[in-house]
């Protein structure tokens, strides 16, 4: 059987964090079912610390990006409103026209 490829220590280009050696996980030859590790209890302090770490990684949009996006959304809402106003008016006109034809006959 061929030995799986492993990576040596490298640096992640975006984060510049050292990564250790990565090995491919394989199940033991005779094991049909893998035992699960017992579930660890919830630790609120660890949870909130991890939340703070993740919150620091967030990239916020700039004011310019927010302004451009807001204007684009407003324009699309106005265009959709005009479109549906015209379609509603046309369908209402056609409905009234067909109804008047039915009343005359």
PDB file of C-alpha atoms in Angstrom:
ATOM      1  CA  UNK A   1       0.000   0.000   0.000  1.00  0.00           C
ATOM      2  CA  UNK A   2       1.251   3.493  -0.890  1.00  0.00           C
ATOM      3  CA  UNK A   3       2.152   5.771   2.011  1.00  0.00           C
ATOM      4  CA  UNK A   4      -0.050   8.919   2.099  1.00  0.00           C
ATOM      5  CA  UNK A   5       1.540  12.249   1.296  1.00  0.00           C
ATOM      6  CA  UNK A   6       2.231  14.559   4.221  1.00  0.00           C
ATOM      7  CA  UNK A   7       2.964  18.247   4.260  1.00  0.00           C
ATOM      8  CA  UNK A   8       5.868  19.693   6.159  1.00  0.00           C
ATOM      9  CA  UNK A   9       5.728  22.849   8.245  1.00  0.00           C
ATOM     10  CA  UNK A  10       4.585  25.778   6.148  1.00  0.00           C
ATOM     11  CA  UNK A  11       3.124  29.183   6.678  1.00  0.00           C
ATOM     12  CA  UNK A  12      -0.409  29.989   5.642  1.00  0.00           C
ATOM     13  CA  UNK A  13      -0.046  32.925   3.198  1.00  0.00           C
ATOM     14  CA  UNK A  14      -3.065  34.924   4.377  1.00  0.00           C
ATOM     15  CA  UNK A  15      -2.651  34.572   8.116  1.00  0.00           C
ATOM     16  CA  UNK A  16       1.052  33.855   8.556  1.00  0.00           C
ATOM     17  CA  UNK A  17       0.343  31.114  11.064  1.00  0.00           C
ATOM     18  CA  UNK A  18       2.683  28.178  11.363  1.00  0.00           C
ATOM     19  CA  UNK A  19       1.098  24.836  10.572  1.00  0.00           C
ATOM     20  CA  UNK A  20       2.443  21.557  11.913  1.00  0.00           C
ATOM     21  CA  UNK A  21       2.842  18.337  10.001  1.00  0.00           C
ATOM     22  CA  UNK A  22      -0.428  17.078   8.513  1.00  0.00           C
ATOM     23  CA  UNK A  23      -1.048  13.337   8.383  1.00  0.00           C
ATOM     24  CA  UNK A  24      -3.909  11.591   6.633  1.00  0.00           C
ATOM     25  CA  UNK A  25      -6.209   9.943   9.181  1.00  0.00           C
ATOM     26  CA  UNK A  26      -6.740   6.208   8.696  1.00  0.00           C
ATOM     27  CA  UNK A  27      -8.876   3.767  10.625  1.00  0.00           C
ATOM     28  CA  UNK A  28      -7.165   0.764  12.215  1.00  0.00           C
ATOM     29  CA  UNK A  29      -7.218  -2.349  10.023  1.00  0.00           C
ATOM     30  CA  UNK A  30      -9.355  -4.468  12.372  1.00  0.00           C
ATOM     31  CA  UNK A  31     -11.679  -1.772  13.712  1.00  0.00           C
ATOM     32  CA  UNK A  32     -15.181  -1.902  12.250  1.00  0.00           C
ATOM     33  CA  UNK A  33     -16.658   0.821  14.443  1.00  0.00           C
ATOM     34  CA  UNK A  34     -14.753   3.790  15.815  1.00  0.00           C
ATOM     35  CA  UNK A  35     -15.487   4.749  19.403  1.00  0.00           C
ATOM     36  CA  UNK A  36     -16.544   8.342  19.975  1.00  0.00           C
ATOM     37  CA  UNK A  37     -14.814  10.446  22.595  1.00  0.00           C
ATOM     38  CA  UNK A  38     -17.059  11.479  25.484  1.00  0.00           C
ATOM     39  CA  UNK A  39     -18.708  14.858  25.034  1.00  0.00           C
ATOM     40  CA  UNK A  40     -17.013  17.635  26.973  1.00  0.00           C
ATOM     41  CA  UNK A  41     -19.176  19.874  29.197  1.00  0.00           C
ATOM     42  CA  UNK A  42     -20.006  23.384  27.984  1.00  0.00           C
ATOM     43  CA  UNK A  43     -17.541  25.992  29.213  1.00  0.00           C
ATOM     44  CA  UNK A  44     -19.046  29.530  28.980  1.00  0.00           C
ATOM     45  CA  UNK A  45     -15.719  31.291  29.631  1.00  0.00           C
ATOM     46  CA  UNK A  46     -14.016  29.407  26.798  1.00  0.00           C
ATOM     47  CA  UNK A  47     -17.011  30.034  24.531  1.00  0.00           C
ATOM     48  CA  UNK A  48     -16.956  33.821  25.045  1.00  0.00           C
ATOM     49  CA  UNK A  49     -13.182  33.926  24.605  1.00  0.00           C
ATOM     50  CA  UNK A  50     -13.566  32.125  21.266  1.00  0.00           C
ATOM     51  CA  UNK A  51     -16.341  34.553  20.301  1.00  0.00           C
ATOM     52  CA  UNK A  52     -14.002  37.493  20.982  1.00  0.00           C
ATOM     53  CA  UNK A  53     -11.263  35.908  18.863  1.00  0.00           C
ATOM     54  CA  UNK A  54     -13.678  35.348  15.973  1.00  0.00           C
ATOM     55  CA  UNK A  55     -15.111  38.873  16.309  1.00  0.00           C
ATOM     56  CA  UNK A  56     -11.615  40.325  15.856  1.00  0.00           C
ATOM     57  CA  UNK A  57     -11.323  38.457  12.534  1.00  0.00           C
ATOM     58  CA  UNK A  58     -14.407  40.135  11.059  1.00  0.00           C
ATOM     59  CA  UNK A  59     -13.717  42.463   8.147  1.00  0.00           C
ATOM     60  CA  UNK A  60     -16.219  45.287   8.266  1.00  0.00           C
ATOM     61  CA  UNK A  61     -17.362  47.056   5.125  1.00  0.00           C
ATOM     62  CA  UNK A  62     -16.360  50.676   4.633  1.00  0.00           C
ATOM     63  CA  UNK A  63     -18.805  53.575   4.694  1.00  0.00           C
ATOM     64  CA  UNK A  64     -18.418  53.941   0.931  1.00  0.00           C
ATOM     65  CA  UNK A  65     -19.363  50.290   0.306  1.00  0.00           C
ATOM     66  CA  UNK A  66     -22.379  50.589   2.611  1.00  0.00           C
ATOM     67  CA  UNK A  67     -23.522  53.788   0.878  1.00  0.00           C
ATOM     68  CA  UNK A  68     -23.181  52.277  -2.627  1.00  0.00           C
ATOM     69  CA  UNK A  69     -25.032  49.126  -1.594  1.00  0.00           C
ATOM     70  CA  UNK A  70     -27.813  51.149   0.055  1.00  0.00           C
ATOM     71  CA  UNK A  71     -28.310  53.303  -3.051  1.00  0.00           C
ATOM     72  CA  UNK A  72     -28.380  50.207  -5.275  1.00  0.00           C
ATOM     73  CA  UNK A  73     -30.986  48.538  -3.069  1.00  0.00           C
ATOM     74  CA  UNK A  74     -33.162  51.668  -3.051  1.00  0.00           C
ATOM     75  CA  UNK A  75     -32.950  51.948  -6.848  1.00  0.00           C
ATOM     76  CA  UNK A  76     -33.945  48.308  -7.270  1.00  0.00           C
ATOM     77  CA  UNK A  77     -36.884  48.768  -4.877  1.00  0.00           C
ATOM     78  CA  UNK A  78     -38.069  51.816  -6.844  1.00  0.00           C
ATOM     79  CA  UNK A  79     -37.696  49.984 -10.170  1.00  0.00           C
ATOM     80  CA  UNK A  80     -39.567  46.952  -8.834  1.00  0.00           C
ATOM     81  CA  UNK A  81     -42.308  49.230  -7.475  1.00  0.00           C
ATOM     82  CA  UNK A  82     -42.746  50.981 -10.836  1.00  0.00           C
ATOM     83  CA  UNK A  83     -42.743  47.638 -12.667  1.00  0.00           C
ATOM     84  CA  UNK A  84     -45.421  46.127 -10.446  1.00  0.00           C
ATOM     85  CA  UNK A  85     -47.472  49.356 -10.561  1.00  0.00           C
ATOM     86  CA  UNK A  86     -47.503  49.195 -14.365  1.00  0.00           C
ATOM     87  CA  UNK A  87     -48.264  45.458 -14.467  1.00  0.00           C
ATOM     88  CA  UNK A  88     -51.047  45.857 -11.871  1.00  0.00           C
ATOM     89  CA  UNK A  89     -52.549  48.752 -13.826  1.00  0.00           C
ATOM     90  CA  UNK A  90     -52.437  46.804 -17.088  1.00  0.00           C
ATOM     91  CA  UNK A  91     -54.013  43.701 -15.523  1.00  0.00           C
ATOM     92  CA  UNK A  92     -56.690  45.843 -13.855  1.00  0.00           C
ATOM     93  CA  UNK A  93     -57.476  47.555 -17.163  1.00  0.00           C
ATOM     94  CA  UNK A  94     -57.711  44.202 -18.966  1.00  0.00           C
ATOM     95  CA  UNK A  95     -59.916  42.759 -16.220  1.00  0.00           C
ATOM     96  CA  UNK A  96     -62.297  45.735 -16.392  1.00  0.00           C
ATOM     97  CA  UNK A  97     -62.355  45.562 -20.209  1.00  0.00           C
ATOM     98  CA  UNK A  98     -63.200  41.839 -20.219  1.00  0.00           C
ATOM     99  CA  UNK A  99     -65.836  42.346 -17.510  1.00  0.00           C
ATOM    100  CA  UNK A 100     -67.510  45.165 -19.445  1.00  0.00           C
ATOM    101  CA  UNK A 101     -67.626  42.975 -22.574  1.00  0.00           C
ATOM    102  CA  UNK A 102     -69.356  40.266 -20.544  1.00  0.00           C
ATOM    103  CA  UNK A 103     -71.910  42.730 -19.139  1.00  0.00           C
ATOM    104  CA  UNK A 104     -72.827  44.092 -22.588  1.00  0.00           C
ATOM    105  CA  UNK A 105     -73.612  40.684 -24.090  1.00  0.00           C
TER     106      UNK A 105
END
